[in-house]
PDB file of C-alpha atoms in Angstrom:
ATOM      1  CA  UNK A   3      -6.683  20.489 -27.257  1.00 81.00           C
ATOM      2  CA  UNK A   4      -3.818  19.793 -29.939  1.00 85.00           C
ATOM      3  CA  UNK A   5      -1.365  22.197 -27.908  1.00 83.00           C
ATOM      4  CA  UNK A   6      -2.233  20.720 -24.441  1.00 76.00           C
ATOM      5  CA  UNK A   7      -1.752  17.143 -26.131  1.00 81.00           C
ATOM      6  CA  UNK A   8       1.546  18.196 -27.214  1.00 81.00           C
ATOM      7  CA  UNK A   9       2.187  20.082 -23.938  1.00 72.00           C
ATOM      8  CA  UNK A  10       0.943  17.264 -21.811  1.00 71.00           C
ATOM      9  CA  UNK A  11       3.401  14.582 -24.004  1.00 76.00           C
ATOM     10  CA  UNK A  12       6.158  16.959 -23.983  1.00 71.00           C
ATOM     11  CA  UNK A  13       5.997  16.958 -20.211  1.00 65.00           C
ATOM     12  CA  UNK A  14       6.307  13.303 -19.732  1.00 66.00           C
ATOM     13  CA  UNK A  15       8.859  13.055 -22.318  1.00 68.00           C
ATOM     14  CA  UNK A  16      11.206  15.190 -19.870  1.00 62.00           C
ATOM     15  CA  UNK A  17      10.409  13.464 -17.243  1.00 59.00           C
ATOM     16  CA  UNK A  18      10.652   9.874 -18.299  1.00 59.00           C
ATOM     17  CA  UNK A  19      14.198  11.004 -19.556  1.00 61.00           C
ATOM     18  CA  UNK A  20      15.140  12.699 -16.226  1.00 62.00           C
ATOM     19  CA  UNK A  21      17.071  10.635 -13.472  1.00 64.00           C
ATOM     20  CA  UNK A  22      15.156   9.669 -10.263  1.00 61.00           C
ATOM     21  CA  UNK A  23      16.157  11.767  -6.913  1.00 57.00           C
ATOM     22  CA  UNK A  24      16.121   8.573  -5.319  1.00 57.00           C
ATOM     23  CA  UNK A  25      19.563   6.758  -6.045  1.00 61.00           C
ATOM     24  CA  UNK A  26      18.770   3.578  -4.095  1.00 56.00           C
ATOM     25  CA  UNK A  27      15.245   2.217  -3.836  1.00 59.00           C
ATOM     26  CA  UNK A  28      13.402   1.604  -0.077  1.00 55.00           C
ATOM     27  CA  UNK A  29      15.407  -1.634  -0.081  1.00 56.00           C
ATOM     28  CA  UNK A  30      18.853  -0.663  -0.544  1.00 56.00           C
ATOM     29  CA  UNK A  31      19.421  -1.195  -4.062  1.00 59.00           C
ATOM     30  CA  UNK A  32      20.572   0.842  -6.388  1.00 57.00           C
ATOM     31  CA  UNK A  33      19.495   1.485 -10.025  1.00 56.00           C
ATOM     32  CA  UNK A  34      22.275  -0.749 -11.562  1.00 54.00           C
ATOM     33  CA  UNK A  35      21.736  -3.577  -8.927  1.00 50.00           C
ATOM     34  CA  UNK A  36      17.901  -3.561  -9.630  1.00 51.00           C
ATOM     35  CA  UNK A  37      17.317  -6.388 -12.178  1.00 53.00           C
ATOM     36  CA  UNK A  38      13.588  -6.360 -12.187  1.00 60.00           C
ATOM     37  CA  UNK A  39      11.685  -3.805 -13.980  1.00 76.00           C
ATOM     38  CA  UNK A  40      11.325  -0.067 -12.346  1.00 78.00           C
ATOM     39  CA  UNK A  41       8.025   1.431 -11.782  1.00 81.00           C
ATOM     40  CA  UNK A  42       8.483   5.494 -11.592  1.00 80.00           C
ATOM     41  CA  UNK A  43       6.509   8.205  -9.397  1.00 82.00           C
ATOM     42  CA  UNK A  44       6.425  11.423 -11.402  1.00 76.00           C
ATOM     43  CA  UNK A  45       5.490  14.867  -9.646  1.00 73.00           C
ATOM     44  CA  UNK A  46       4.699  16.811 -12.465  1.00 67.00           C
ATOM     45  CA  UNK A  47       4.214  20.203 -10.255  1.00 69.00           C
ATOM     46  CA  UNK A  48       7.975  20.152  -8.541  1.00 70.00           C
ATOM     47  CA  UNK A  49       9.508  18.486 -11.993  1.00 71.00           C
ATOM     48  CA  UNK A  50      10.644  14.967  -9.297  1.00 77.00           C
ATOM     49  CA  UNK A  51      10.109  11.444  -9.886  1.00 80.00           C
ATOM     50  CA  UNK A  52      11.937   8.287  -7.974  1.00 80.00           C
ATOM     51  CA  UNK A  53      11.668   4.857  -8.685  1.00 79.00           C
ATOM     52  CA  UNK A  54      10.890   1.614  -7.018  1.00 83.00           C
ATOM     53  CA  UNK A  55      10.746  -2.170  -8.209  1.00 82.00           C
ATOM     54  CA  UNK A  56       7.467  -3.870  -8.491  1.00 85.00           C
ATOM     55  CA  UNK A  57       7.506  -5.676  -5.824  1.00 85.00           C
ATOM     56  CA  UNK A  58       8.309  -2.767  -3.353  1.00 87.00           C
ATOM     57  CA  UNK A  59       5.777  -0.333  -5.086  1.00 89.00           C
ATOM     58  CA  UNK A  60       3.054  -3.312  -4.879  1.00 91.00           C
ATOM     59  CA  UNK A  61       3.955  -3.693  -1.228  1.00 90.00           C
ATOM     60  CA  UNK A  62       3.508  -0.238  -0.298  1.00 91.00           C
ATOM     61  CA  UNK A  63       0.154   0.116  -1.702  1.00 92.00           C
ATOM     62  CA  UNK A  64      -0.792  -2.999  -0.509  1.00 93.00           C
ATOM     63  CA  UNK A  65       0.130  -1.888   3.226  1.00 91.00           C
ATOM     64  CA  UNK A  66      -1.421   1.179   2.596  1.00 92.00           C
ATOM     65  CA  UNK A  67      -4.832  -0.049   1.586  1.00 93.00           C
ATOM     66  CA  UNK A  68      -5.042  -3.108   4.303  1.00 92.00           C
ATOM     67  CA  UNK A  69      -2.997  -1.624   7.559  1.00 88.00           C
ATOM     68  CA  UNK A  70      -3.597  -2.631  10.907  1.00 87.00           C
ATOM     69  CA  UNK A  71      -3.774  -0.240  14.393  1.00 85.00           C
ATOM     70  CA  UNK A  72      -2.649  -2.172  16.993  1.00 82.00           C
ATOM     71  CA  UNK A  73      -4.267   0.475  19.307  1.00 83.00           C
ATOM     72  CA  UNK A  74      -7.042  -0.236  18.573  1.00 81.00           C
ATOM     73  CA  UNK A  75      -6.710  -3.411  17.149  1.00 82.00           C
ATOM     74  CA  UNK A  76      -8.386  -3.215  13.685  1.00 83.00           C
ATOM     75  CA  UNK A  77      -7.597  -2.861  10.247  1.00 84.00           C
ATOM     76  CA  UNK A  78      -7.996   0.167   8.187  1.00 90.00           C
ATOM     77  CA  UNK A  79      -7.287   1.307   4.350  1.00 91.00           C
ATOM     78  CA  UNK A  80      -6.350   5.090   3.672  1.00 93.00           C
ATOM     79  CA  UNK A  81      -4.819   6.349   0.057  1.00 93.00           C
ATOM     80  CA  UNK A  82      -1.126   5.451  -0.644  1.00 93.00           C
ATOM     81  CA  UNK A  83       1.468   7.326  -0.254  1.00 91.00           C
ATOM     82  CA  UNK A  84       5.128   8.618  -1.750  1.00 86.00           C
ATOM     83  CA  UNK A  85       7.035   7.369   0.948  1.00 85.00           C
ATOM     84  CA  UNK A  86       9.717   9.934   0.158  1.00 81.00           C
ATOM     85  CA  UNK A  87       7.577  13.187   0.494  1.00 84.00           C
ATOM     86  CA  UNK A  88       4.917  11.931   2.429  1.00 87.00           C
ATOM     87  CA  UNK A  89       2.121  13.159  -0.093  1.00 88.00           C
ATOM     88  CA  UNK A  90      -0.622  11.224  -0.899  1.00 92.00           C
ATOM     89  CA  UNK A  91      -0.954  10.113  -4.174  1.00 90.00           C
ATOM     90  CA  UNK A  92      -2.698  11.987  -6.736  1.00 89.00           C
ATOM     91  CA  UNK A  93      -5.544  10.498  -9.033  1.00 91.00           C
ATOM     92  CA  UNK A  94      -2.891  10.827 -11.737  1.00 87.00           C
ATOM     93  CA  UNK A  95      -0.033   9.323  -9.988  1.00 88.00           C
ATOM     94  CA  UNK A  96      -2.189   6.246  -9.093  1.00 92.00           C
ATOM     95  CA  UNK A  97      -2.923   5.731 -12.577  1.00 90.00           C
ATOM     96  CA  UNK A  98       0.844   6.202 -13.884  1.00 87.00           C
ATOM     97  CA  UNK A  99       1.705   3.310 -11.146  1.00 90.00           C
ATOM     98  CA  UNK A 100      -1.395   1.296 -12.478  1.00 92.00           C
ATOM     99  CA  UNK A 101      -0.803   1.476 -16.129  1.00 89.00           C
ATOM    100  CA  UNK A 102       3.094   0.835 -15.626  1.00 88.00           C
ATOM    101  CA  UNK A 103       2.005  -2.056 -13.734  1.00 91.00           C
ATOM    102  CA  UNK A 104      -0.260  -3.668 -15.782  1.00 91.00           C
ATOM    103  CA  UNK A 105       2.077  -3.165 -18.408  1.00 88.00           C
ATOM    104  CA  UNK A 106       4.021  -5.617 -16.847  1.00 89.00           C
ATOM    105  CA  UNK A 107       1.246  -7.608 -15.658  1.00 90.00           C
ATOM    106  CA  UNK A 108       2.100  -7.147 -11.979  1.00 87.00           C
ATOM    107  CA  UNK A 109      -0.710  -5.187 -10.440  1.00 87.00           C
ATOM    108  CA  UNK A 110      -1.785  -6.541  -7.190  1.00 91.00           C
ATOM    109  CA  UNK A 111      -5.270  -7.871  -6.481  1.00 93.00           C
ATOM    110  CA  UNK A 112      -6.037  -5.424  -4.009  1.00 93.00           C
ATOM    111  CA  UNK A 113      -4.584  -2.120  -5.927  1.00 94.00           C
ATOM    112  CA  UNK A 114      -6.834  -3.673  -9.042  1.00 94.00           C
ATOM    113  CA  UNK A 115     -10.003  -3.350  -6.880  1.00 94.00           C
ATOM    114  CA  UNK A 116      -8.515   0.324  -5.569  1.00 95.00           C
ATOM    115  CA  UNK A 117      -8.631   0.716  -9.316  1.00 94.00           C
ATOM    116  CA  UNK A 118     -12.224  -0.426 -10.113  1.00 95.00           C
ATOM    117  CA  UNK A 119     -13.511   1.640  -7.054  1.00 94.00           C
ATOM    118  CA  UNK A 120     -11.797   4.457  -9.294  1.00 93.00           C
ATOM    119  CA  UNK A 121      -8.770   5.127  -6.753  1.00 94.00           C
ATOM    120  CA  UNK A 122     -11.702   6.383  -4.220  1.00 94.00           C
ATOM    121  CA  UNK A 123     -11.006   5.085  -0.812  1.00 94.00           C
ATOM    122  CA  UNK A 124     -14.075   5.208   0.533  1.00 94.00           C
ATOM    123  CA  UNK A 125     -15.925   3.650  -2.148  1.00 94.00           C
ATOM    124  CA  UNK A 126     -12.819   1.014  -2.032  1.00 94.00           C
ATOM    125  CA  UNK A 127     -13.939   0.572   1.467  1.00 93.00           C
ATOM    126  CA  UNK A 128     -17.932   0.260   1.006  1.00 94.00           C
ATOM    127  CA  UNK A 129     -17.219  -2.001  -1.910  1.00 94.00           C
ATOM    128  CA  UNK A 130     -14.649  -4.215  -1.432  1.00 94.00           C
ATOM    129  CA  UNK A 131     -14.588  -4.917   2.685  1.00 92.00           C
ATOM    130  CA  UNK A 132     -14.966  -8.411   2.687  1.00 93.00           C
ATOM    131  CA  UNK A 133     -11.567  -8.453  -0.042  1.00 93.00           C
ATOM    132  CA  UNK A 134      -9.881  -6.308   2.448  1.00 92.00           C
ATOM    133  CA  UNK A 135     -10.451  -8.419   5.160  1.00 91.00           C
ATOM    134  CA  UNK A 136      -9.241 -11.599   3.457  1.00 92.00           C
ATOM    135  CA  UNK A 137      -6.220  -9.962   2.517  1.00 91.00           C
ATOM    136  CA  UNK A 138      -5.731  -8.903   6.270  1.00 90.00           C
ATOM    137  CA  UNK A 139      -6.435 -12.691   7.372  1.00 87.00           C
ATOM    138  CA  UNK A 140      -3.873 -14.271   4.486  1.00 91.00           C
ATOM    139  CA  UNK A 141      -0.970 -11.417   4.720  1.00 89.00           C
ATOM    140  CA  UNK A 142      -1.150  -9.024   7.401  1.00 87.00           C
ATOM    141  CA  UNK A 143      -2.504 -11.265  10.440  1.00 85.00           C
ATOM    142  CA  UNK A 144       0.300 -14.066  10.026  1.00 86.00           C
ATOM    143  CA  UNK A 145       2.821 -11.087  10.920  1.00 87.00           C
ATOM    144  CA  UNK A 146       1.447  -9.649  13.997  1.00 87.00           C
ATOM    145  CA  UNK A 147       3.023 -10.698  17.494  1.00 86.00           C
ATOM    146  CA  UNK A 148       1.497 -12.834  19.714  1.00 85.00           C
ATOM    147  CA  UNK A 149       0.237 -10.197  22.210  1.00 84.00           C
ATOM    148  CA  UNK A 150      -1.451  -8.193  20.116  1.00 85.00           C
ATOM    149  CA  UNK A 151      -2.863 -11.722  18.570  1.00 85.00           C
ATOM    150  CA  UNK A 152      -4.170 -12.704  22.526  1.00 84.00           C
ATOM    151  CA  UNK A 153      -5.505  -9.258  22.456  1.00 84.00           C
ATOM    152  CA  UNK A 154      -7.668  -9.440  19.471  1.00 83.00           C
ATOM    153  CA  UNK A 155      -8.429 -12.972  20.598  1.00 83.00           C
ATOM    154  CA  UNK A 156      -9.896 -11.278  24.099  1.00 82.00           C
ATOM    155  CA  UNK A 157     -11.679  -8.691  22.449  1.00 80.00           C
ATOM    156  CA  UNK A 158     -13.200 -10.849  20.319  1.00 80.00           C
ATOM    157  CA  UNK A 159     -13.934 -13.732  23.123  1.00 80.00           C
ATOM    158  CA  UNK A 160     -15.489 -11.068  25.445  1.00 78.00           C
ATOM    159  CA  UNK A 161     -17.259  -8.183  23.535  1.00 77.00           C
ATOM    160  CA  UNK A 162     -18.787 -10.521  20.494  1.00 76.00           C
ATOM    161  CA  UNK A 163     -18.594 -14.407  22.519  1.00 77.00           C
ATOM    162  CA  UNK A 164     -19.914 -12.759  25.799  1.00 77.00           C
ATOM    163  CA  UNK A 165     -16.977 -15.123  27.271  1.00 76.00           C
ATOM    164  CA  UNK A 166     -15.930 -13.899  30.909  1.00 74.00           C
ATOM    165  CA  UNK A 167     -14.144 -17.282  32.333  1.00 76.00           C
ATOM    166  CA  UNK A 168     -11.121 -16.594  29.992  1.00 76.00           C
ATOM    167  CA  UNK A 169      -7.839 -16.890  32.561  1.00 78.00           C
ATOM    168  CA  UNK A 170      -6.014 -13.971  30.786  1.00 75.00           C
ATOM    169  CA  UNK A 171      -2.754 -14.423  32.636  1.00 78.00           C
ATOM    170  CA  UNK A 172      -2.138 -18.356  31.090  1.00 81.00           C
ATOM    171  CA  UNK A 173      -3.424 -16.907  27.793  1.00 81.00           C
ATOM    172  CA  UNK A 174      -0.299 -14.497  27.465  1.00 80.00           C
ATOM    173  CA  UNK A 175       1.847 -17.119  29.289  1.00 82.00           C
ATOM    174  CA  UNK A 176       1.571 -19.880  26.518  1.00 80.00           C
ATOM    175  CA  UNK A 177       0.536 -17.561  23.780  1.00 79.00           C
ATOM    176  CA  UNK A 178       3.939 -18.928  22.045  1.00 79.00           C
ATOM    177  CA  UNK A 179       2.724 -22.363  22.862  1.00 75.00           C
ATOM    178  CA  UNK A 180      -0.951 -21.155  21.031  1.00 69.00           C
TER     179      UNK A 180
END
């Protein structure tokens, strides 16, 4: 246990002193024009990291966990993501991103339930659905056009109102006036 301490501490150390592979952050900005503090993504097994700023890191795992299908027209949560490989985050890199985060006191309400579900998503589901969906009415619903807003607005009239007399045409006519 001492030598995989010492292993496992030597490990981060050469990391944490490594530079990101990212030279510019999601948004543009580069390390040096970056004011705010810099939350880091380490991939132990290829020896990578990259860095974001808080508020970027706390979006992506906040899009992550409450996104919306506009097929289908629901929401959905599924297991964030490094948006620079593509590979979902590990149990350990969710944990890095918490701790950093809380260290700064800038975890987001949602990714602090993700946390207390124990970064399971499907136990984040059962558990917190009703937190999900208030998240989805306050931040994600506010953003979505107005034709997928008439949509959900039919769906919802017809399948769960039983409403048939809707006149769908004037609906998507003054849906800017609406």
């Amino acid at each position: 246990n001492i030598v995989k301490n010492f292993y496992y501490k030597l490990k981060i150390n050469f990391n944490i002193k490594k530079s990101p592979e990212n030279e510019v952050n999601l948004n543009f900005d580069t390390i040096e024009e970056c004011n705010s503090k810099k939350i880091y993504i380490y991939d132990f097994q290829n020896k990578k990291k990259w860095w974001f700023n808080v508020k970027e890191i706390n979006q992506l795992i906040n899009s992550s966990l409450c996104s919306f299908d506009e097929e289908y027209l629901e929401f959905y949560s599924k297991t964030p993501i490094n948006p620079y490989t593509k590979v979902v985050l590990s149990y350990k890199d969710l944990l890095s991103i918490y701790d950093q985060l809380k260290s700064l006191n800038s975890q987001s309400f949602l990714f602090e339930l993700f946390k207390k579900s124990d970064f399971n998503i499907q136990h984040f589901i059962i558990k917190y659905t009703t937190s999900i969906q208030d998240h989805f009415s306050k931040v994600v619903l506010p953003t979505l056009d107005n034709n997928t807003l008439c949509d959900m607005f039919t769906n919802i009239a017809c399948e769960e109102l039983g409403l048939n007399y809707i006149n769908y045409h004037q609906l998507y006519y003054y849906s800017e006036l609406i």
